[in-house]
C-alpha positions as a printed NumPy array, in Angstrom:
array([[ 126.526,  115.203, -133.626],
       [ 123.266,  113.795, -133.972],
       [ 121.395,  113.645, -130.876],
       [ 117.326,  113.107, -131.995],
       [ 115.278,  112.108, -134.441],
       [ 111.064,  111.979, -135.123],
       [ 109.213,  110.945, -138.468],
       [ 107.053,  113.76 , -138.902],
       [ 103.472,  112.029, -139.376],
       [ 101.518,  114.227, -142.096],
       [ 104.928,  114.511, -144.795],
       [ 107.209,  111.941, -145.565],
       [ 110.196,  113.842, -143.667],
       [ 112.24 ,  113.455, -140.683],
       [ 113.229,  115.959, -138.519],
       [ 116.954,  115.534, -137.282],
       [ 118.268,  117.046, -133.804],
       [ 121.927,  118.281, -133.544],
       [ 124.25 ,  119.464, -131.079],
       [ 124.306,  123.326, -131.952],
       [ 120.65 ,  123.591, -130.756],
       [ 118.836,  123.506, -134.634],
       [ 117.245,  120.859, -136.198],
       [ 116.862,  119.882, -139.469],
       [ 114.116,  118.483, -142.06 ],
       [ 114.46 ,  116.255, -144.682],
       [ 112.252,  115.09 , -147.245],
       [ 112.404,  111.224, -147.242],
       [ 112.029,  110.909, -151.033],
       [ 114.698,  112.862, -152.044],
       [ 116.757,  113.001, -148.443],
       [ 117.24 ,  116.412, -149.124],
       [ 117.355,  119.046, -146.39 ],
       [ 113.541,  121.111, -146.501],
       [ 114.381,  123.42 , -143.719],
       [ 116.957,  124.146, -140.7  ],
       [ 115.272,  125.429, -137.557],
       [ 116.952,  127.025, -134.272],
       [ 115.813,  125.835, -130.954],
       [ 118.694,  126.742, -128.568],
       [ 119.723,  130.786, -128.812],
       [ 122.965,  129.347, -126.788],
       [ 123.313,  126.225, -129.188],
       [ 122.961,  124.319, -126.424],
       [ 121.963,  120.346, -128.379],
       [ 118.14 ,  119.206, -129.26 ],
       [ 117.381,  116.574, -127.392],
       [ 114.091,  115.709, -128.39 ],
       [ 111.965,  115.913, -131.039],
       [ 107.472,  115.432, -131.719],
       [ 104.757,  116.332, -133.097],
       [ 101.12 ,  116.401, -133.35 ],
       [  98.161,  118.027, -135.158],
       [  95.908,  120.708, -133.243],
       [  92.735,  122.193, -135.564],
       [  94.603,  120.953, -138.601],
       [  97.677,  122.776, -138.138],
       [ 100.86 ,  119.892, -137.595],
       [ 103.246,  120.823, -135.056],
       [ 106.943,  120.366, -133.956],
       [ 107.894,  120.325, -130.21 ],
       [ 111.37 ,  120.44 , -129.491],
       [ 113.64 ,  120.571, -126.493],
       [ 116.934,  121.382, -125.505],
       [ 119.923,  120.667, -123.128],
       [ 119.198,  124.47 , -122.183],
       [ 116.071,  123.517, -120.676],
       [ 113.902,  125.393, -123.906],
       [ 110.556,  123.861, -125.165],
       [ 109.619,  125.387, -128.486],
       [ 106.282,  124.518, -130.352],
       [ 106.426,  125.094, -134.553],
       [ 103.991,  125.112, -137.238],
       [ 105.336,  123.175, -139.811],
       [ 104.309,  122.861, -143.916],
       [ 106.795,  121.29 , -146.364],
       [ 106.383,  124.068, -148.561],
       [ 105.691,  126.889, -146.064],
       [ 108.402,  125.993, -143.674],
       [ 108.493,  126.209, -139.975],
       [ 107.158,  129.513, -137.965],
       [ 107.646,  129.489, -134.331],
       [ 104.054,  129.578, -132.328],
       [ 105.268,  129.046, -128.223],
       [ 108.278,  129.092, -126.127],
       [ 109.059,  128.296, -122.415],
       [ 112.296,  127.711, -120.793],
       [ 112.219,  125.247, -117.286],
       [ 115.674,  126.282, -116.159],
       [ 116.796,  122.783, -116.439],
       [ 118.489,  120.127, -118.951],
       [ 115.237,  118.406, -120.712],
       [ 116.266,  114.503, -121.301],
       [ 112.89 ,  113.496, -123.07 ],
       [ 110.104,  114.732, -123.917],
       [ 106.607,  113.621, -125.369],
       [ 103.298,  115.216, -126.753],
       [  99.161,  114.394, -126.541],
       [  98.002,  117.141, -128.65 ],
       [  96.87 ,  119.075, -125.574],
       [  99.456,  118.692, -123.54 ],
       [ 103.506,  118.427, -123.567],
       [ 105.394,  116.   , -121.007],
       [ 109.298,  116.589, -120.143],
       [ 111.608,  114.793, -118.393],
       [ 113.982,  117.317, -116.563],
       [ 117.977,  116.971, -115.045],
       [ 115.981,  117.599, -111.65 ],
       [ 114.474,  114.413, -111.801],
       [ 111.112,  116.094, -112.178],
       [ 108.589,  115.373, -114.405],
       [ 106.371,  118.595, -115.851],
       [ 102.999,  118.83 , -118.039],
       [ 102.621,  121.785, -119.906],
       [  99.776,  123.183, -121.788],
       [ 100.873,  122.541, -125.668],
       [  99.294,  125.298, -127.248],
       [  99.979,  127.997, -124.744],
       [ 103.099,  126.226, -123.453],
       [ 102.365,  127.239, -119.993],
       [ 103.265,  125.268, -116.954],
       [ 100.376,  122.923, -115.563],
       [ 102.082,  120.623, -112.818],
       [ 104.708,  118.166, -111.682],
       [ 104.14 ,  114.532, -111.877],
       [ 105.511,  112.523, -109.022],
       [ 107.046,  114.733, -106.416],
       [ 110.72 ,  115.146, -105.409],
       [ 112.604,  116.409, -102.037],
       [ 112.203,  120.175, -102.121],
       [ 111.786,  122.787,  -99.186],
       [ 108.639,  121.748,  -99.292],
       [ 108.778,  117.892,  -99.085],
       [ 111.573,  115.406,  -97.415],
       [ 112.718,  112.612,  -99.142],
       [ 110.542,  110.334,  -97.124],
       [ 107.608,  112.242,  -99.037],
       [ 109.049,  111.694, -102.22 ],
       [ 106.741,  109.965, -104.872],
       [ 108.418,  108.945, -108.249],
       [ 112.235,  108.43 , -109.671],
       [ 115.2  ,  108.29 , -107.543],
       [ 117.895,  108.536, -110.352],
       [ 117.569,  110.646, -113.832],
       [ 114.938,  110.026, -116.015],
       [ 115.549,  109.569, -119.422],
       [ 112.326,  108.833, -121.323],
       [ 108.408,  109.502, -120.758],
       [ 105.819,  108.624, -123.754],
       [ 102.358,  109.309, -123.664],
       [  99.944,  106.265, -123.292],
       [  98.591,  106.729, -127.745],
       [  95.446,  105.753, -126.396],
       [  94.989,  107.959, -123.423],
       [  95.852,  111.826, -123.485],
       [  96.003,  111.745, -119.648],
       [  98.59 ,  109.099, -118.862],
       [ 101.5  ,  108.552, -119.589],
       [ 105.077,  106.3  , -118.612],
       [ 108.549,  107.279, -117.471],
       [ 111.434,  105.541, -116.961],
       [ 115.088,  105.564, -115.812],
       [ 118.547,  104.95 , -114.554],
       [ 116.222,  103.243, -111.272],
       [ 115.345,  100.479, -112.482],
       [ 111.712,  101.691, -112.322],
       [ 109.132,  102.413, -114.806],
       [ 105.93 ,  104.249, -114.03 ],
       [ 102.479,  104.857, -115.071],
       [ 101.112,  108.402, -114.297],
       [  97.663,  109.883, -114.375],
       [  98.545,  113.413, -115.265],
       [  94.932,  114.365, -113.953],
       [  95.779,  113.554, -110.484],
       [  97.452,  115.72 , -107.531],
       [ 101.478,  114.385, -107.916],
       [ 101.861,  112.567, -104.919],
       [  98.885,  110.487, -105.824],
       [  99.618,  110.186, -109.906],
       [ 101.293,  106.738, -110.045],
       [  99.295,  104.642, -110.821],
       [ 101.26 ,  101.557, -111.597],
       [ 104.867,  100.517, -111.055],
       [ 106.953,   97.585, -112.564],
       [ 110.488,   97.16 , -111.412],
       [ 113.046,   95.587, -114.15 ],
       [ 114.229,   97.69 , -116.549],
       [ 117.029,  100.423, -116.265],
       [ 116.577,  103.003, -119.195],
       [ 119.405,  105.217, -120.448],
       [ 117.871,  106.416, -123.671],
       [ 114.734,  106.52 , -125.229],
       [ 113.92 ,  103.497, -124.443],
       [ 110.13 ,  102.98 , -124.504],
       [ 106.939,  102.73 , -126.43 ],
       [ 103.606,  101.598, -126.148],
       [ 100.36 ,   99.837, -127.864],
       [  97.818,   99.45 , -127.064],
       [  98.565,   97.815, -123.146],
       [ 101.548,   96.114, -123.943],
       [ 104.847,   98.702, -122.647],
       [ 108.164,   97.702, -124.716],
       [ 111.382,   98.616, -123.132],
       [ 114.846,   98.831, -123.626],
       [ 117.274,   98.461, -120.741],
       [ 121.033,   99.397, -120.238],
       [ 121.827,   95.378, -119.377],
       [ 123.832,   92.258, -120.396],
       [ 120.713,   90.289, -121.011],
       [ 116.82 ,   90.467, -121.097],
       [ 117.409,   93.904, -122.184],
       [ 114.38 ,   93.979, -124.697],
       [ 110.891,   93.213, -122.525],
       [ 107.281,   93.803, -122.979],
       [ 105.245,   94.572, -119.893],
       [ 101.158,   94.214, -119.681],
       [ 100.689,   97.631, -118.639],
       [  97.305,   96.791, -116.838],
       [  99.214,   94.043, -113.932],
       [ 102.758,   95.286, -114.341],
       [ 103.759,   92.003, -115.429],
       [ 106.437,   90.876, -118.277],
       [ 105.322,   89.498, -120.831],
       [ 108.02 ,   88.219, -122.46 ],
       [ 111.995,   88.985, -122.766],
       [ 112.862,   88.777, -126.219],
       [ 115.927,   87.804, -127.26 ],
       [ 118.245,   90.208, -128.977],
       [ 121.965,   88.677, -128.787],
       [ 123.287,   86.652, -131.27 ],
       [ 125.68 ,   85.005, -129.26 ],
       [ 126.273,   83.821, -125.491],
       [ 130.089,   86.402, -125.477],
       [ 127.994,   89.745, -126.388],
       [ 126.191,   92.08 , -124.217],
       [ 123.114,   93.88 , -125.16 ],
       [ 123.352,   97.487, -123.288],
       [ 120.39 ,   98.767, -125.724],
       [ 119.609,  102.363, -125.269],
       [ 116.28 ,  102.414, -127.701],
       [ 113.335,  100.592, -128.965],
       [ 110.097,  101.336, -131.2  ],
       [ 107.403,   98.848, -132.618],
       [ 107.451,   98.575, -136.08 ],
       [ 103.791,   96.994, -136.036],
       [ 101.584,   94.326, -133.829],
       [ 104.736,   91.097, -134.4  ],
       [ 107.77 ,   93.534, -135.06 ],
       [ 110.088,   95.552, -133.067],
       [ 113.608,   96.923, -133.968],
       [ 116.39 ,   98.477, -131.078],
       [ 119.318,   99.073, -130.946],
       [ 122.151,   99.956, -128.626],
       [ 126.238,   99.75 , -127.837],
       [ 126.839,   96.191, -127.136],
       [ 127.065,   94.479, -130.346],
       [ 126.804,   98.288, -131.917],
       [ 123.94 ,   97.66 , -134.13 ],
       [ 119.946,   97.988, -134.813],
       [ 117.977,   94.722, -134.921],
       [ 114.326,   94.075, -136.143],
       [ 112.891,   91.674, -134.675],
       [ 109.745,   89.408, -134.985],
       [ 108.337,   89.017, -131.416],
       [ 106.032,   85.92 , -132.097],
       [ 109.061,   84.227, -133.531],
       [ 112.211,   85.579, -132.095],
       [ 113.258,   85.156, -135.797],
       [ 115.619,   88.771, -136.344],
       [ 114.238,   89.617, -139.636],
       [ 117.033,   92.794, -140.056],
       [ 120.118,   94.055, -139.077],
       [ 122.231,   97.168, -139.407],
       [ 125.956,   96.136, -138.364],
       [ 127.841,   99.121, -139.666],
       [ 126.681,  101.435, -136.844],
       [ 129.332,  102.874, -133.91 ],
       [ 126.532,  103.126, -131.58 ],
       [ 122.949,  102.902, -131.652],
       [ 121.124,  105.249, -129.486],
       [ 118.652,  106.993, -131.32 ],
       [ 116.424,  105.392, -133.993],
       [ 112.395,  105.963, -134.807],
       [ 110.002,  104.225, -137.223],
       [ 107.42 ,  104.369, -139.32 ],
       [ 105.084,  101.745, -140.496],
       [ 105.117,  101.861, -143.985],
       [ 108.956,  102.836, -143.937],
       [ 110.75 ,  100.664, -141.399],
       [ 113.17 ,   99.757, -143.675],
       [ 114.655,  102.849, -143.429],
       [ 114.643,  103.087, -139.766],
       [ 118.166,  100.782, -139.743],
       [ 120.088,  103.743, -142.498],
       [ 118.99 ,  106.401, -139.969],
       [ 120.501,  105.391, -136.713],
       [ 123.313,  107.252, -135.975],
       [ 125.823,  107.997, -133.245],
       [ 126.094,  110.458, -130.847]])
């Protein structure tokens, strides 16, 4: 099954994550498949999928239910060459990219920065009961942590969240147990669930209601809850969420089983894919968001 997705920023493709640890890419224009890519020697599934551009050369970062994070050069008519490797011993749940360095969420709870281009290990962000520490020294997530994204405006912070009920803002500069920098309670996030711009944090909780909220990043405060049932009987239970520009957002998870966009200013729901089994993952571009709804597919 399908278990990521990323529009790849300098082509119009998409690069598609699947269970037997390879991923595929697709030009958008034709939806043909470009190129097929393994990740996992053990076929273990992609979980996650950027990318970025270092000294002109655009990049693929992938990781893997077998704990691997792979770096790729990527050209639509080149293909994909493999530039980095490093395996953290652990399930990787999410995963996220500021052109110098790589952020992964990890089964451990743990949250590591690498070094993108040599994809070394840098640190741990937060700090979790080890040897070394007791749970009264712990600093960070209780539960697993299923999404981190890197602040697009600042290479050096960047947000988590979780099955806590606890979303935090890290300073990846800073020694771990002093990195958090801000903490809003609320939202319980079981998929990729979050994205930012500029301040404003937009998140996607596993609940009945409220489930889609935006958060001023500077205070910690919501902003707003937007509405995303239709009716008073369904559940929400969304799992993702992306901005589609500064009024529009689109998510999507398994209570009423489909994607929505949806105008924030309004709370008008200005689309709506209805044939989906369950929306988990889903990812947008700007100039393309209608095709965000066609590419949402089930685990």
């Amino acid at each position: 099954g399908l278990y990521s997705m990323h529009f790849l920023s300098k082509t119009p493709t998409v690069a598609l994550g699947f269970g037997n640890g390879k991923f595929n890419v697709h030009d958008l224009n034709t939806t043909k498949r470009c190129h097929t890519v393994e990740v996992s020697p053990d076929n273990m599934p992609v979980t996650c999928i950027r990318d970025y551009v270092h000294s002109d050369v655009h990049r693929l970062v992938a990781g893997t239910a077998d704990g691997w994070v792979k770096s790729f050069s990527h050209d639509l008519e080149d293909g994909v060459e493999e530039l980095s490797s490093i395996n953290l011993d652990s399930p990787i749940y999410s995963l996220d990219t500021s052109e110098n360095y790589h952020i992964c969420a990890l089964d451990t709870r743990q949250i590591v920065v690498l070094d993108a281009l040599r994809a070394e290990y840098v640190r741990d962000v937060g700090r979790i009961s080890t040897e070394q520490y007791s749970e009264q020294e712990e600093v960070g997530h209780q539960q697993r942590v299923t999404c981190v994204r890197f602040r697009p405006d600042n290479r050096y912070q960047c947000i988590s969240a979780g099955w806590d009920k606890t979303v935090y803002l890290w300073d990846i500069r800073m020694e771990p147990a002093k990195a958090a920098v801000r903490t809003i309670k609320g939202p319980k996030v079981c998929g990729d669930g979050l994205d930012v711009q500029g301040d404003i944090l937009l998140s996607a909780s596993f609940a009945t209601e409220n489930a889609l909220q935006m958060w001023d990043l500077g205070s910690g405060n919501l902003i707003q809850s937007i509405r995303y049932r239709e009716n008073e009987n369904e559940a929400e239970y969304l799992y993702s969420c992306r901005y589609v520009d500064s009024s529009r957002v689109i998510a999507g998870g398994s209570g009423s089983r489909d994607a929505k966009v949806i105008n924030t200013k309004t709370g008008v729901i200005e689309g709506c894919s209805t044939t989906l089994n369950l929306s988990i993952v889903l990812d947008t571009v700007v100039a393309r968001w209608q095709l965000v709804a066609f590419l949402v597919t089930p685990m």
